[in-house]
Coordinates of N, CA and C in Angstrom, one line a residue:
M19 N 14.5 -10.6 -7.2 CA 13.9 -11.7 -6.5 C 13.1 -11.1 -5.3
N20 N 11.8 -11.6 -5.3 CA 11.0 -11.0 -4.1 C 11.0 -12.0 -3.0
G21 N 10.3 -11.6 -1.9 CA 10.2 -12.4 -0.8 C 9.6 -13.7 -0.9
A22 N 8.6 -13.8 -1.8 CA 8.0 -15.1 -2.0 C 8.9 -16.1 -2.7
D23 N 9.8 -15.6 -3.6 CA 10.8 -16.4 -4.3 C 11.8 -16.9 -3.2
I24 N 12.3 -16.0 -2.4 CA 13.3 -16.4 -1.3 C 12.7 -17.5 -0.4
L25 N 11.4 -17.3 0.0 CA 10.7 -18.2 0.8 C 10.5 -19.6 0.2
A26 N 10.2 -19.6 -1.2 CA 10.0 -20.9 -1.9 C 11.3 -21.6 -2.0
R27 N 12.4 -20.9 -2.2 CA 13.8 -21.5 -2.3 C 14.2 -22.1 -0.8
W28 N 13.8 -21.4 0.2 CA 14.1 -21.9 1.5 C 13.3 -23.1 1.8
E29 N 12.0 -23.1 1.4 CA 11.2 -24.3 1.7 C 11.7 -25.5 1.1
S30 N 12.3 -25.4 -0.1 CA 12.9 -26.6 -0.8 C 14.3 -26.9 -0.2
A31 N 14.9 -26.0 0.5 CA 16.2 -26.3 1.0 C 16.2 -26.7 2.5
K32 N 15.3 -26.3 3.2 CA 15.4 -26.4 4.7 C 15.5 -27.8 5.2
G33 N 15.1 -28.8 4.5 CA 15.1 -30.2 4.9 C 16.5 -30.9 4.9
S34 N 17.5 -30.2 4.3 CA 18.8 -30.8 4.0 C 19.9 -29.8 4.5
A35 N 20.8 -30.3 5.3 CA 21.9 -29.4 5.8 C 22.7 -28.9 4.6
L36 N 23.0 -29.7 3.6 CA 23.7 -29.2 2.4 C 22.9 -28.1 1.7
K37 N 21.6 -28.4 1.5 CA 20.8 -27.4 0.8 C 20.7 -26.1 1.6
R38 N 20.6 -26.1 2.9 CA 20.5 -25.0 3.7 C 21.9 -24.2 3.6
A39 N 23.0 -24.9 3.6 CA 24.3 -24.2 3.4 C 24.4 -23.5 2.0
L40 N 23.9 -24.3 1.0 CA 23.9 -23.6 -0.3 C 22.9 -22.5 -0.4
F41 N 21.8 -22.5 0.3 CA 20.9 -21.4 0.3 C 21.6 -20.2 0.9
S42 N 22.2 -20.4 2.1 CA 22.9 -19.3 2.7 C 24.0 -18.7 1.9
K43 N 24.7 -19.6 1.2 CA 25.8 -19.1 0.3 C 25.2 -18.3 -0.9
A44 N 24.1 -18.8 -1.4 CA 23.5 -18.0 -2.5 C 23.0 -16.7 -2.1
L45 N 22.5 -16.6 -0.8 CA 22.1 -15.3 -0.3 C 23.3 -14.4 -0.2
G46 N 24.4 -14.9 0.2 CA 25.6 -14.0 0.3 C 26.1 -13.5 -1.1
I47 N 25.8 -14.4 -2.1 CA 26.2 -14.0 -3.5 C 25.2 -12.9 -4.0
A48 N 23.9 -13.2 -3.8 CA 22.9 -12.2 -4.2 C 23.0 -10.9 -3.5
V49 N 23.4 -10.8 -2.3 CA 23.6 -9.7 -1.5 C 25.0 -9.6 -1.0
P50 N 25.9 -9.1 -1.9 CA 27.3 -9.3 -1.6 C 27.9 -8.7 -0.3
Y51 N 27.4 -7.5 0.1 CA 27.9 -7.0 1.4 C 27.4 -7.9 2.6
S52 N 26.2 -8.3 2.5 CA 25.7 -9.2 3.6 C 26.5 -10.5 3.6
G53 N 26.9 -10.9 2.5 CA 27.7 -12.2 2.4 C 29.0 -12.1 3.0
T54 N 29.5 -10.9 3.3 CA 30.9 -10.8 4.0 C 30.8 -11.4 5.4
I55 N 29.7 -11.5 6.0 CA 29.6 -12.1 7.4 C 29.3 -13.6 7.3
R56 N 29.1 -14.1 6.1 CA 28.7 -15.5 5.9 C 27.5 -15.9 6.8
P57 N 26.4 -15.2 6.6 CA 25.2 -15.6 7.4 C 24.7 -17.0 7.1
K58 N 24.3 -17.7 8.2 CA 23.7 -19.0 8.0 C 22.3 -18.9 8.5
I59 N 21.4 -19.2 7.5 CA 20.0 -19.1 7.8 C 19.6 -20.4 8.6
L60 N 19.0 -20.2 9.7 CA 18.6 -21.4 10.6 C 17.1 -21.6 10.4
E61 N 16.3 -20.5 10.4 CA 14.9 -20.6 10.4 C 14.4 -19.5 9.5
L62 N 13.3 -19.7 8.8 CA 12.7 -18.6 8.0 C 11.3 -18.9 7.6
E63 N 10.4 -17.9 8.0 CA 9.1 -18.0 7.6 C 8.6 -16.5 7.5
P64 N 7.5 -16.3 6.9 CA 7.0 -14.9 6.8 C 6.9 -14.2 8.2
G65 N 7.6 -13.1 8.3 CA 7.6 -12.4 9.6 C 8.6 -12.9 10.6
R66 N 9.3 -13.9 10.4 CA 10.2 -14.5 11.4 C 11.5 -15.1 10.7
C67 N 12.6 -14.8 11.4 CA 13.8 -15.3 10.9 C 14.9 -15.5 12.0
K68 N 15.7 -16.5 11.8 CA 16.8 -16.8 12.7 C 18.1 -17.0 11.9
V69 N 19.1 -16.2 12.2 CA 20.3 -16.2 11.3 C 21.6 -16.3 12.3
A70 N 22.5 -17.2 11.9 CA 23.7 -17.3 12.7 C 24.9 -16.8 11.9
M71 N 25.8 -16.3 12.7 CA 27.1 -15.8 12.2 C 28.2 -16.4 13.1
D72 N 29.2 -17.1 12.5 CA 30.3 -17.6 13.2 C 31.4 -16.6 13.4
D73 N 32.0 -16.7 14.5 CA 33.1 -15.8 14.9 C 34.4 -16.2 14.1
R74 N 34.9 -15.4 13.4 CA 36.2 -15.7 12.6 C 36.9 -14.4 12.5
R75 N 38.2 -14.5 12.1 CA 39.1 -13.3 12.1 C 38.5 -12.2 11.2
R76 N 37.9 -12.6 10.1 CA 37.4 -11.5 9.1 C 36.3 -10.6 9.7
V77 N 35.6 -11.0 10.7 CA 34.6 -10.2 11.3 C 35.0 -9.6 12.7
R78 N 36.3 -9.7 13.1 CA 36.8 -9.3 14.4 C 37.3 -7.8 14.2
N79 N 37.4 -7.2 15.4 CA 38.0 -5.9 15.5 C 39.4 -6.1 16.2
H80 N 40.0 -5.0 16.5 CA 41.3 -5.0 17.2 C 41.2 -5.3 18.7
L81 N 40.0 -5.5 19.2 CA 39.8 -5.8 20.6 C 39.5 -7.3 20.8
R82 N 39.6 -8.1 19.6 CA 39.4 -9.5 19.6 C 37.9 -9.9 19.9
S83 N 37.0 -9.0 19.5 CA 35.6 -9.3 19.6 C 35.0 -9.0 18.2
I84 N 33.8 -9.4 18.0 CA 33.2 -9.2 16.7 C 32.9 -7.7 16.4
H85 N 33.3 -7.2 15.3 CA 33.2 -5.9 14.9 C 31.7 -5.4 14.9
A86 N 31.6 -4.1 15.3 CA 30.3 -3.5 15.5 C 29.5 -3.5 14.1
I87 N 30.1 -3.3 13.0 CA 29.4 -3.3 11.8 C 29.1 -4.7 11.3
A88 N 29.8 -5.7 11.7 CA 29.4 -7.1 11.4 C 28.1 -7.4 12.2
L89 N 28.0 -6.9 13.4 CA 26.7 -7.0 14.2 C 25.5 -6.3 13.5
V90 N 25.8 -5.1 13.0 CA 24.7 -4.4 12.3 C 24.3 -5.2 11.0
N91 N 25.3 -5.7 10.3 CA 25.0 -6.5 9.1 C 24.2 -7.7 9.4
L92 N 24.5 -8.4 10.5 CA 23.8 -9.5 10.9 C 22.3 -9.2 11.3
G93 N 22.1 -8.1 12.0 CA 20.8 -7.6 12.3 C 20.0 -7.2 11.1
E94 N 20.6 -6.5 10.2 CA 20.0 -6.1 8.9 C 19.5 -7.3 8.1
V95 N 20.4 -8.3 8.0 CA 20.1 -9.5 7.2 C 18.8 -10.2 7.8
S96 N 18.8 -10.4 9.1 CA 17.8 -11.1 9.7 C 16.4 -10.3 9.6
S97 N 16.5 -9.0 9.8 CA 15.3 -8.2 9.7 C 14.7 -8.1 8.3
G98 N 15.6 -8.1 7.3 CA 15.2 -8.0 5.9 C 14.6 -9.3 5.5
L99 N 15.1 -10.4 5.9 CA 14.5 -11.8 5.6 C 13.1 -11.9 6.3
A100 N 13.0 -11.5 7.5 CA 11.8 -11.6 8.3 C 10.7 -10.7 7.6
L101 N 11.0 -9.5 7.2 CA 10.1 -8.6 6.7 C 9.8 -8.9 5.2
L102 N 10.8 -9.0 4.4 CA 10.6 -9.2 2.9 C 9.9 -10.5 2.6
T103 N 10.1 -11.6 3.3 CA 9.4 -12.8 3.0 C 7.9 -12.8 3.3
G104 N 7.4 -11.8 4.0 CA 6.1 -11.6 4.3 C 5.3 -10.5 3.5
L105 N 6.1 -9.8 2.7 CA 5.5 -8.7 1.9 C 4.7 -9.4 0.7
P106 N 3.7 -8.6 0.3 CA 3.0 -9.1 -1.0 C 3.9 -8.9 -2.2
P107 N 3.7 -9.6 -3.2 CA 4.6 -9.6 -4.4 C 4.7 -8.2 -5.0
D108 N 3.7 -7.3 -4.9 CA 3.8 -6.0 -5.5 C 4.4 -5.0 -4.6
A109 N 5.1 -5.4 -3.5 CA 5.7 -4.5 -2.5 C 7.2 -4.8 -2.4
R110 N 7.9 -3.8 -1.9 CA 9.3 -4.0 -1.7 C 9.7 -3.2 -0.4
G111 N 10.9 -3.5 0.1 CA 11.4 -2.8 1.2 C 12.8 -2.3 1.1
I112 N 13.1 -1.1 1.4 CA 14.4 -0.6 1.3 C 14.8 0.0 2.7
V113 N 16.0 -0.3 3.1 CA 16.5 0.2 4.4 C 16.6 1.8 4.4
K114 N 16.0 2.4 5.3 CA 15.9 3.9 5.5 C 16.9 4.4 6.6
G115 N 17.1 3.4 7.6 CA 18.0 3.8 8.7 C 18.2 2.6 9.6
L116 N 19.3 2.7 10.3 CA 19.7 1.6 11.3 C 20.2 2.2 12.6
S117 N 19.9 1.5 13.6 CA 20.6 1.8 14.9 C 20.9 0.6 15.6
I118 N 21.8 0.7 16.6 CA 22.2 -0.5 17.3 C 22.5 -0.1 18.8
E119 N 22.1 -1.0 19.7 CA 22.5 -0.9 21.1 C 23.4 -2.1 21.4
Y120 N 24.6 -1.8 21.9 CA 25.6 -2.8 22.3 C 25.4 -3.1 23.7
R121 N 25.3 -4.4 24.1 CA 25.1 -4.7 25.5 C 26.4 -5.3 26.1
K122 N 27.1 -6.1 25.3 CA 28.4 -6.7 25.8 C 29.3 -7.1 24.6
K123 N 30.5 -7.3 24.8 CA 31.4 -7.7 23.7 C 30.9 -9.0 23.1
A124 N 30.9 -9.0 21.8 CA 30.3 -10.2 21.0 C 31.5 -11.1 20.7
R125 N 31.4 -12.4 21.2 CA 32.4 -13.4 20.8 C 31.7 -14.7 20.7
G126 N 32.3 -15.5 19.8 CA 31.7 -16.9 19.5 C 30.6 -16.8 18.5
R127 N 29.9 -17.9 18.4 CA 28.8 -17.9 17.4 C 27.7 -17.1 17.9
L128 N 27.1 -16.3 17.0 CA 26.0 -15.3 17.4 C 24.7 -15.8 16.6
I129 N 23.6 -15.6 17.2 CA 22.3 -15.9 16.5 C 21.4 -14.6 16.6
A130 N 21.0 -14.1 15.5 CA 20.1 -13.0 15.4 C 18.7 -13.6 15.2
T131 N 17.7 -13.1 16.0 CA 16.3 -13.6 15.9 C 15.5 -12.3 15.7
C132 N 14.6 -12.5 14.7 CA 13.8 -11.3 14.3 C 12.4 -11.7 14.1
E133 N 11.5 -10.9 14.5 CA 10.1 -11.0 14.2 C 9.6 -9.7 13.7
A134 N 8.8 -9.8 12.6 CA 8.3 -8.6 12.0 C 6.8 -8.7 11.7
N135 N 6.1 -7.7 11.5 CA 4.7 -7.7 11.1 C 4.6 -7.1 9.7
P136 N 4.8 -7.9 8.7 CA 4.8 -7.4 7.3 C 3.3 -6.9 6.9
P137 N 3.2 -5.8 6.2 CA 1.9 -5.4 5.8 C 1.4 -6.3 4.7
T138 N 0.0 -6.3 4.5 CA -0.6 -7.1 3.5 C -0.9 -6.4 2.2
D139 N -0.4 -5.1 2.2 CA -0.6 -4.3 0.9 C 0.7 -3.6 0.6
N140 N 0.8 -2.9 -0.5 CA 2.0 -2.2 -0.9 C 1.9 -0.7 -0.6
A141 N 1.0 -0.3 0.2 CA 1.0 1.2 0.5 C 2.3 1.6 1.2
E142 N 2.7 2.9 0.8 CA 4.0 3.4 1.4 C 3.8 3.6 2.9
R143 N 4.9 3.1 3.6 CA 4.9 3.3 5.0 C 6.4 3.0 5.6
D144 N 6.6 3.4 6.7 CA 7.9 3.0 7.4 C 7.5 2.0 8.4
I145 N 8.4 1.0 8.5 CA 8.3 -0.1 9.5 C 9.6 -0.3 10.2
T146 N 9.6 -0.3 11.5 CA 10.8 -0.6 12.2 C 10.7 -2.1 12.6
V147 N 11.8 -2.8 12.3 CA 12.0 -4.2 12.7 C 13.2 -4.3 13.5
I148 N 13.0 -5.1 14.7 CA 14.1 -5.2 15.6 C 14.6 -6.7 15.7
A149 N 16.0 -6.7 15.6 CA 16.7 -8.0 15.7 C 17.4 -8.1 17.0
H150 N 17.3 -9.2 17.7 CA 18.0 -9.5 18.9 C 19.1 -10.4 18.6
I151 N 20.4 -10.0 19.0 CA 21.5 -10.8 18.7 C 22.0 -11.4 20.1
M152 N 22.1 -12.7 20.1 CA 22.4 -13.5 21.3 C 23.8 -14.3 21.1
D153 N 24.5 -14.4 22.2 CA 25.7 -15.3 22.0 C 25.4 -16.7 22.5
A154 N 26.4 -17.6 22.5 CA 26.2 -19.0 22.8 C 25.7 -19.2 24.2
E155 N 26.0 -18.3 25.1 CA 25.5 -18.4 26.5 C 24.1 -18.0 26.6
G156 N 23.5 -17.4 25.6 CA 22.1 -16.9 25.7 C 22.0 -15.5 26.1
D157 N 23.2 -14.8 26.2 CA 23.1 -13.4 26.5 C 23.0 -12.5 25.3
E158 N 22.2 -11.5 25.5 CA 21.9 -10.5 24.4 C 23.2 -9.6 24.2
V159 N 23.8 -9.7 23.1 CA 25.0 -8.8 22.9 C 24.7 -7.5 22.2
A160 N 23.6 -7.5 21.4 CA 23.1 -6.3 20.7 C 21.7 -6.4 20.3
T161 N 21.1 -5.2 20.1 CA 19.8 -5.1 19.6 C 19.9 -4.1 18.4
V162 N 19.5 -4.6 17.2 CA 19.5 -3.8 16.0 C 18.1 -3.4 15.6
S163 N 17.9 -2.1 15.4 CA 16.6 -1.5 14.9 C 16.8 -1.1 13.5
V164 N 16.0 -1.7 12.6 CA 16.2 -1.3 11.2 C 14.8 -0.7 10.7
N165 N 15.0 0.6 10.2 CA 13.8 1.2 9.7 C 13.7 1.0 8.2
W166 N 12.6 0.3 7.8 CA 12.4 0.0 6.4 C 11.3 0.9 5.8
R167 N 11.6 1.3 4.6 CA 10.5 2.0 3.8 C 9.9 0.9 2.9
V168 N 8.7 0.6 3.1 CA 7.9 -0.4 2.3 C 7.0 0.4 1.4
G169 N 7.0 0.0 0.1 CA 6.1 0.6 -0.9 C 6.0 -0.3 -2.1
P170 N 5.4 0.3 -3.1 CA 5.2 -0.5 -4.4 C 6.4 -0.7 -5.1
V171 N 6.4 -1.9 -5.8 CA 7.6 -2.2 -6.7 C 7.5 -1.3 -7.9
P172 N 8.6 -0.7 -8.4 CA 8.6 0.1 -9.5 C 8.3 -0.8 -10.8
T173 N 7.6 -0.3 -11.7 CA 7.3 -1.0 -13.0 C 8.4 -0.7 -14.0
Q174 N 8.4 -1.4 -15.1 CA 9.4 -1.3 -16.1 C 9.7 0.1 -16.6
G175 N 8.6 0.9 -16.8 CA 8.8 2.3 -17.3 C 9.3 3.3 -16.2
G176 N 9.5 2.8 -15.0 CA 10.0 3.7 -14.0 C 8.9 4.2 -13.0
T177 N 7.7 4.0 -13.4 CA 6.6 4.4 -12.6 C 6.3 3.3 -11.6
R178 N 5.5 3.6 -10.5 CA 5.3 2.7 -9.5 C 3.9 2.1 -9.6
K179 N 3.8 0.9 -9.1 CA 2.5 0.3 -8.9 C 1.9 0.8 -7.7
E180 N 0.9 1.6 -7.7 CA 0.3 2.2 -6.5 C -0.6 1.2 -5.8
A181 N -0.8 1.3 -4.6 CA -1.8 0.5 -3.9 C -3.2 1.0 -4.3
P182 N -4.1 0.1 -4.4 CA -5.5 0.5 -4.8 C -6.0 1.6 -4.0
G183 N -6.6 2.6 -4.6 CA -7.2 3.7 -3.9 C -6.2 4.9 -3.6
R184 N -4.9 4.7 -3.9 CA -3.9 5.7 -3.7 C -3.5 6.4 -4.9
K185 N -3.3 7.7 -4.9 CA -2.9 8.4 -6.0 C -1.6 9.0 -5.9
E186 N -0.8 9.1 -6.9 CA 0.6 9.7 -6.9 C 0.3 11.2 -6.7
S187 N 1.2 11.9 -5.8 CA 1.0 13.3 -5.7 C 2.2 14.1 -6.3

């Protein structure tokens, strides 16, 4: 499923609380590890996304705060949706690296907000997308930087669709 497919499904779901919940559940099924945090998509458009994660025992650490990796997962989900929904159909993105800066213990419902500048072609490049994770008081608890490798979608035979004017080396 490409970003345009995800966006089309969101557009048909966003007007109904039940459909938004089903959309978020389907995302968790399609991307199983991301589903472990039960992300709730609040807003989605090409280059922009807002995702919530509720505080629950399964995402907590021994310090009774939300686990560091759950925060990374939330940041990666929001960055991916923001970037991938803006890519052209012949491009894809793959996570190349992640980093996170923790600002305070994360407790309660968290919201990750992300803005990306998706390219308009499928030329290979690295793009860093930053997600800001806020708590219910509006304090930033973490910033997640996700380094994405964007490039052509592989074809059936294993070769890639190259951007016009680019040659494989």
